[in-house]
Coordinates of C-alpha atoms in Angstrom, one line a residue:
Chain A
S1 CA -136.3 200.7 43.8
Q2 CA -133.7 200.7 41.0
Q3 CA -133.4 197.7 38.8
G4 CA -130.4 198.8 36.8
E5 CA -127.0 199.7 38.2
E6 CA -124.5 201.3 35.9
D7 CA -120.8 200.9 36.2
P8 CA -118.7 202.9 36.3
Q9 CA -120.5 205.9 37.8
A10 CA -118.1 208.2 35.9
L11 CA -115.7 207.7 33.1
S12 CA -113.2 210.1 31.5
I13 CA -111.4 209.2 28.3
Q14 CA -109.5 210.9 25.5
E15 CA -111.3 211.8 22.3
G16 CA -110.9 208.9 19.8
E17 CA -110.8 206.2 22.5
N18 CA -113.6 203.7 23.0
A19 CA -115.9 204.0 26.0
T20 CA -117.5 201.0 27.7
M21 CA -120.3 201.3 30.2
N22 CA -122.0 198.4 32.0
C23 CA -125.5 197.8 33.4
S24 CA -126.6 195.1 35.8
Y25 CA -130.2 194.3 36.6
K26 CA -132.1 192.1 39.0
T27 CA -135.2 190.5 37.4
S28 CA -136.2 188.9 34.1
I29 CA -136.7 191.5 31.4
N30 CA -138.5 191.9 28.1
N31 CA -135.9 194.4 26.9
L32 CA -133.1 196.7 27.9
Q33 CA -132.7 200.3 26.6
W34 CA -129.9 202.8 26.7
Y35 CA -130.6 206.6 26.8
R36 CA -128.3 209.6 26.7
Q37 CA -128.8 212.8 28.7
N38 CA -126.9 215.9 27.9
S39 CA -126.3 218.1 31.0
G40 CA -129.7 219.0 32.5
R41 CA -131.7 218.1 29.4
G42 CA -134.2 215.5 28.5
L43 CA -133.2 211.9 27.8
V44 CA -132.8 210.7 24.3
H45 CA -133.3 207.0 23.3
L46 CA -130.2 205.4 21.8
I47 CA -130.8 201.7 21.4
L48 CA -133.1 198.9 22.5
I49 CA -132.1 195.2 22.8
R50 CA -134.6 192.5 23.4
S51 CA -134.2 189.6 25.8
N52 CA -133.7 187.1 23.0
E53 CA -130.9 189.2 21.4
R54 CA -127.3 189.1 22.3
E55 CA -125.8 192.0 20.4
K56 CA -127.0 195.1 18.5
H57 CA -125.3 197.8 16.6
S58 CA -126.3 201.4 15.8
G59 CA -123.6 203.6 14.2
R60 CA -120.8 203.8 16.7
L61 CA -122.8 202.1 19.4
R62 CA -122.6 198.5 20.2
V63 CA -124.8 196.9 22.9
T64 CA -124.5 193.4 24.3
L65 CA -126.9 191.6 26.6
D66 CA -126.1 188.6 28.8
T67 CA -129.4 187.4 30.3
S68 CA -127.7 184.7 32.3
K69 CA -125.6 187.3 34.1
K70 CA -128.3 189.9 34.0
S71 CA -126.0 192.5 32.5
S72 CA -125.5 194.6 29.5
S73 CA -122.7 196.8 28.1
L74 CA -122.7 199.8 25.9
L75 CA -119.7 200.5 23.8
I76 CA -119.1 203.8 22.1
T77 CA -116.3 203.6 19.5
A78 CA -114.1 206.4 18.4
S79 CA -115.5 208.8 21.0
R80 CA -116.1 212.5 20.2
A81 CA -116.4 215.5 22.4
A82 CA -120.1 215.5 21.6
D83 CA -120.5 212.1 23.3
T84 CA -119.9 213.8 26.7
A85 CA -123.2 213.1 28.5
S86 CA -124.7 210.8 31.1
Y87 CA -125.8 207.4 29.9
F88 CA -128.7 205.5 31.5
C89 CA -129.9 201.9 31.1
A90 CA -133.6 201.2 31.6
T91 CA -135.1 197.7 31.8
L92 CA -138.7 196.6 31.0
P93 CA -139.3 193.8 33.5
R94 CA -141.1 190.8 32.1
D95 CA -144.1 191.2 34.4
S96 CA -144.3 194.9 34.0
N97 CA -147.1 196.9 32.5
Y98 CA -144.6 199.0 30.5
Q99 CA -143.0 200.7 33.5
L100 CA -139.3 201.2 32.8
I101 CA -136.9 200.8 35.7
W102 CA -133.9 203.1 35.5
G103 CA -130.3 202.9 36.7
A104 CA -128.4 205.8 38.2
G105 CA -126.4 206.5 35.1
T106 CA -122.7 206.7 34.0
K107 CA -121.3 210.2 33.5
L108 CA -119.0 210.1 30.4
I109 CA -116.5 212.9 29.8
I110 CA -114.6 213.0 26.5
K111 CA -111.4 215.0 26.8
P112 CA -110.2 216.8 23.6
Chain B
D1 CA -141.1 222.7 17.3
A2 CA -140.3 220.2 20.0
D3 CA -142.6 217.1 20.2
V4 CA -142.8 217.1 24.0
T5 CA -142.9 220.4 25.8
Q6 CA -142.9 221.3 29.5
T7 CA -143.8 224.5 31.2
P8 CA -142.3 226.1 33.1
R9 CA -138.7 225.2 32.5
N10 CA -137.6 226.6 35.9
R11 CA -139.7 227.3 39.0
I12 CA -138.9 228.5 42.5
T13 CA -141.6 228.2 45.1
K14 CA -142.0 228.2 48.8
T15 CA -142.8 225.4 51.2
G16 CA -146.6 224.8 51.4
K17 CA -147.4 226.3 48.0
R18 CA -149.4 224.4 45.4
I19 CA -147.8 224.3 42.0
M20 CA -148.6 222.7 38.7
L21 CA -146.2 221.5 36.0
E22 CA -147.6 221.1 32.5
C23 CA -146.7 218.8 29.7
S24 CA -147.9 218.8 26.1
Q25 CA -147.1 216.6 23.2
T26 CA -147.6 216.6 19.5
K27 CA -146.5 213.1 18.9
G28 CA -150.0 211.6 19.1
H29 CA -148.9 209.1 21.7
D30 CA -151.4 207.6 24.1
R31 CA -149.0 207.0 27.0
M32 CA -147.6 209.8 29.2
Y33 CA -145.3 209.6 32.2
W34 CA -144.0 211.9 34.9
Y35 CA -140.6 211.3 36.4
R36 CA -138.4 213.0 38.9
Q37 CA -134.6 213.0 38.7
D38 CA -132.4 213.5 41.7
P39 CA -128.6 213.7 41.5
G40 CA -127.1 210.2 41.5
L41 CA -130.5 208.4 41.6
G42 CA -131.6 208.2 38.0
L43 CA -135.3 208.5 37.2
R44 CA -138.1 207.6 39.4
L45 CA -141.7 207.2 38.1
I46 CA -144.3 209.4 39.8
Y47 CA -147.4 208.8 37.8
Y48 CA -148.3 207.4 34.4
S49 CA -151.3 207.4 32.1
F50 CA -152.1 205.0 29.2
D51 CA -155.0 207.0 27.9
V52 CA -157.2 209.9 28.9
K53 CA -159.3 207.9 31.4
D54 CA -156.4 206.0 32.8
I55 CA -154.2 207.2 35.7
N56 CA -151.7 205.0 37.6
K57 CA -149.4 205.6 40.6
G58 CA -145.8 205.1 40.1
E59 CA -143.0 204.4 42.6
I60 CA -143.2 207.8 44.4
S61 CA -146.7 209.2 44.0
D62 CA -147.1 210.5 47.6
G63 CA -147.4 214.3 47.6
Y64 CA -148.2 214.5 43.9
S65 CA -151.3 214.4 41.8
V66 CA -151.9 214.4 38.0
S67 CA -154.5 215.2 35.5
R68 CA -154.8 214.0 31.9
Q69 CA -156.8 216.7 30.4
A70 CA -156.6 215.4 26.9
Q71 CA -154.5 212.9 25.0
A72 CA -151.9 215.6 24.4
K73 CA -151.8 217.1 27.9
F74 CA -150.7 215.6 31.2
S75 CA -150.1 217.9 34.2
L76 CA -148.4 217.2 37.5
S77 CA -149.4 219.0 40.7
L78 CA -147.6 219.3 44.0
E79 CA -150.4 219.9 46.5
S80 CA -148.2 221.4 49.2
A81 CA -144.6 221.7 48.1
I82 CA -141.8 220.7 50.5
P83 CA -138.1 221.1 50.1
N84 CA -137.3 217.5 49.4
Q85 CA -139.4 217.8 46.2
T86 CA -136.7 220.0 44.8
A87 CA -135.6 218.0 41.7
L88 CA -135.6 217.9 37.9
Y89 CA -139.0 216.8 36.6
F90 CA -139.5 215.1 33.2
C91 CA -142.5 214.3 31.2
A92 CA -142.3 211.5 28.7
T93 CA -144.5 209.9 26.1
G94 CA -144.8 206.5 24.5
T95 CA -147.1 204.2 22.6
S96 CA -148.6 200.8 23.2
N97 CA -146.8 199.5 20.1
E98 CA -143.4 200.9 20.9
E99 CA -141.4 200.4 24.0
T100 CA -139.2 203.5 23.9
Q101 CA -140.0 206.7 25.6
Y102 CA -139.7 210.3 24.4
F103 CA -138.8 213.0 26.9
G104 CA -139.5 216.6 27.3
P105 CA -136.7 219.1 28.2
G106 CA -137.5 219.0 31.9
T107 CA -138.6 221.4 34.6
R108 CA -136.1 222.4 37.3
L109 CA -138.0 222.9 40.6
L110 CA -136.6 224.5 43.7
V111 CA -138.7 224.5 46.9
L112 CA -137.5 226.9 49.5

């Protein structure tokens, strides 16, 4: 069963614009992670936010977490063509033995 | 050299055949995971191992088996392949101290 659900499923924007993706989940979590997958390749970890954190930054990435709404957002500022990829959220449920639960992903296309 | 490698990268097989996918890592991580990815469904956990003597079933273990031959090696077998096992398979590693996972490049499997 999937815990995370990303929204939108697909997003197409112009280079230089900001991209926002959302993730909703169902159960209490220890942390929420975002990963990027370039077409057909392995996933790469981007950022982790813990349940007691509300916002985190890494370069052009900004992640927020609202545990009361069980949702998170990933903002990519000043998008570049190289940001074209699928983005997945993964949650570590509070009662989990380190099994991540994955969403279906958002496919982001940056148009030059 | 890549930290997590998977062989083969692509495989075509026939229904009923037994096949093995292999994963090796040089990261020194104790935890290893096998996932499958289907279009639009994100990642689903097949099996995971927290050390050489530890094997655990994931969400979708039926039709699969694994072997943890050494800390660095974790192989996935399809005992009798069927067409709905056509998917992209990923190996990942992690540690007990770090909650992120590190992925291999994937094996694209087609079962005819």
